[in-house]
mmCIF file of C-alpha atoms in Angstrom:
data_model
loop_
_atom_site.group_PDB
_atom_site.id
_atom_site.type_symbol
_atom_site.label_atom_id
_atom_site.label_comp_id
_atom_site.label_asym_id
_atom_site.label_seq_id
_atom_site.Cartn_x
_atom_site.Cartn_y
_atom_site.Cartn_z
ATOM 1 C CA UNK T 1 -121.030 -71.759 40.166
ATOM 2 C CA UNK T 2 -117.972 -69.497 39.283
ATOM 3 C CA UNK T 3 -116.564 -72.307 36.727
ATOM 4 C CA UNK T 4 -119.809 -72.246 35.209
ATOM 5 C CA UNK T 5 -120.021 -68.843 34.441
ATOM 6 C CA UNK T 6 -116.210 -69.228 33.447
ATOM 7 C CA UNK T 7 -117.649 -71.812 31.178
ATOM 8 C CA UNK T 8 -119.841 -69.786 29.645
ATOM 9 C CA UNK T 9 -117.316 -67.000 28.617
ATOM 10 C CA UNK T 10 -115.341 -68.821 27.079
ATOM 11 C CA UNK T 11 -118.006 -69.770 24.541
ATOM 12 C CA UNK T 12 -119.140 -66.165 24.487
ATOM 13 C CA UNK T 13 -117.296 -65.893 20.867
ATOM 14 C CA UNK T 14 -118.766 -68.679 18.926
ATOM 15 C CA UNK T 15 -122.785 -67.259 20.477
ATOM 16 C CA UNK T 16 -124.413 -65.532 17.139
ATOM 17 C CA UNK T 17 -125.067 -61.892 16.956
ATOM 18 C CA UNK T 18 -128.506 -60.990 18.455
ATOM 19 C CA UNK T 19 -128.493 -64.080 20.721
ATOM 20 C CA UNK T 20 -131.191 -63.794 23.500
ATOM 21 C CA UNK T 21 -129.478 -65.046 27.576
ATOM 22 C CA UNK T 22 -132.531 -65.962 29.796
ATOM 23 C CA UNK T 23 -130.927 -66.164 33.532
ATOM 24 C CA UNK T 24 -130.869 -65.795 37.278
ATOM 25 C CA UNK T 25 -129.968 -62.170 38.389
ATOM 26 C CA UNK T 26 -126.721 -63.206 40.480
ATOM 27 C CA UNK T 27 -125.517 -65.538 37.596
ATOM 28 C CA UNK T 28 -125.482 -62.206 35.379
ATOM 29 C CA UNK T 29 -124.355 -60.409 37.833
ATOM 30 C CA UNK T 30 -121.187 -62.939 38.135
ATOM 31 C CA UNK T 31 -121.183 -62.806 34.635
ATOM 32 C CA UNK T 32 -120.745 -59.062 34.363
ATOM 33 C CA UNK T 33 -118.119 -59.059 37.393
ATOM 34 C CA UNK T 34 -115.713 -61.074 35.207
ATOM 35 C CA UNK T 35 -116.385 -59.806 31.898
ATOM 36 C CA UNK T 36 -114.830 -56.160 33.208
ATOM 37 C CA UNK T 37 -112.031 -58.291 34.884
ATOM 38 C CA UNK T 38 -112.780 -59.089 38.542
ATOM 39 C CA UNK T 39 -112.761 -62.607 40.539
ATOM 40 C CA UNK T 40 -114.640 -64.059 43.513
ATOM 41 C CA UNK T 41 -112.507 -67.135 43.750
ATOM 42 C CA UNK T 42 -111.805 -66.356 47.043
ATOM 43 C CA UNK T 43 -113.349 -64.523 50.190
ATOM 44 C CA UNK T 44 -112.211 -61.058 49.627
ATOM 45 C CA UNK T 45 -113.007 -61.468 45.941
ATOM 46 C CA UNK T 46 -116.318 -62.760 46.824
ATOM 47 C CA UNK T 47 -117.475 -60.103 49.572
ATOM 48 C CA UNK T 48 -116.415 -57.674 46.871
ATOM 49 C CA UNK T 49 -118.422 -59.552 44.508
ATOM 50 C CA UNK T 50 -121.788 -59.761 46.381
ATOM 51 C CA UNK T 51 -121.144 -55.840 47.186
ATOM 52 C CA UNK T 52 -120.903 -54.824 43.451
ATOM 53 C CA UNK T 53 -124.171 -57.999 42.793
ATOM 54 C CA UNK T 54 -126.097 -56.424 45.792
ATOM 55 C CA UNK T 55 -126.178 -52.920 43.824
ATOM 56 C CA UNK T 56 -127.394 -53.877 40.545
ATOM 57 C CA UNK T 57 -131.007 -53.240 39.398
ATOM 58 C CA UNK T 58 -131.475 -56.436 38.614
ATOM 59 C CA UNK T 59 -135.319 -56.725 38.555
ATOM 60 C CA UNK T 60 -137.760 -59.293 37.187
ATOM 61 C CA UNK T 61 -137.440 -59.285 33.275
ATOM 62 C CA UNK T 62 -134.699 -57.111 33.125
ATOM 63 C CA UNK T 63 -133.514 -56.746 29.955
ATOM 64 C CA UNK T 64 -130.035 -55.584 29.335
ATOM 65 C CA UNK T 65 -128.101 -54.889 26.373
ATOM 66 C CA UNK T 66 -124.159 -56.083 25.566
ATOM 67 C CA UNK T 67 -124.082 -55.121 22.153
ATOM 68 C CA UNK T 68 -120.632 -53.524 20.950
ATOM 69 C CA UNK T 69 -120.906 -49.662 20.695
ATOM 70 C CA UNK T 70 -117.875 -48.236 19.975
ATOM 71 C CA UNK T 71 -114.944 -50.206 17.553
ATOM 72 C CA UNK T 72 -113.138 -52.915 19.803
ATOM 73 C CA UNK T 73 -115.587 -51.726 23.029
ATOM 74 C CA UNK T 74 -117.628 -54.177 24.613
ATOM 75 C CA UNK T 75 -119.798 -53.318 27.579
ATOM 76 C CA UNK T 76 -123.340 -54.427 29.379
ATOM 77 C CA UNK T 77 -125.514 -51.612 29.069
ATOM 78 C CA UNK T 78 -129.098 -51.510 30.815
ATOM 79 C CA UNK T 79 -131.188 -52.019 32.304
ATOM 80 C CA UNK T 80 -132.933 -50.717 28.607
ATOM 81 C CA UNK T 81 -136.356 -52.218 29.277
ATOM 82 C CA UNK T 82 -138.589 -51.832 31.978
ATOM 83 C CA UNK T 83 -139.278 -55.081 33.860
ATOM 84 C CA UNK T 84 -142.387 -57.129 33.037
ATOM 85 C CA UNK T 85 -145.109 -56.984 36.159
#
């Protein structure tokens, strides 16, 4: 699971701008553990992962938003839409 979503970052450059990620909650949540520099490739790493995954509003069509905001700043921003339901 974790090499997948290692995977998937490294490909994060060549995705176009405005691409749309439909996903599982705790696969963005991994996601968004390692993109601000954490791993859970081992058991403290991973209890301190499911902490941080446990807290996120992660809702049915959640829709978040990792567009750059600032020059050179990348971040995941949301949730900016109100789940579907």
């Amino acid at each position: 699971f974790s090499a997948r979503v290692d995977g998937f970052v490294a490909q994060l450059d060549r995705l176009p701008d405005r691409t749309v990620l439909v996903g599982h909650g705790i696969w963005f949540g991994l996601l968004f553990w390692k993109l601000l520099g954490f791993t859970a490739d081992d058991s403290p790493g991973m209890r301190a992962f499911r902490r941080f995954q446990s807290g996120l509003p992660m809702p049915n069509c959640a829709v978040y938003d990792s567009t750059d905001r600032t020059a050179g700043t990348a971040g995941i921003f949301g949730p900016v839409k109100a789940p579907c339901g």
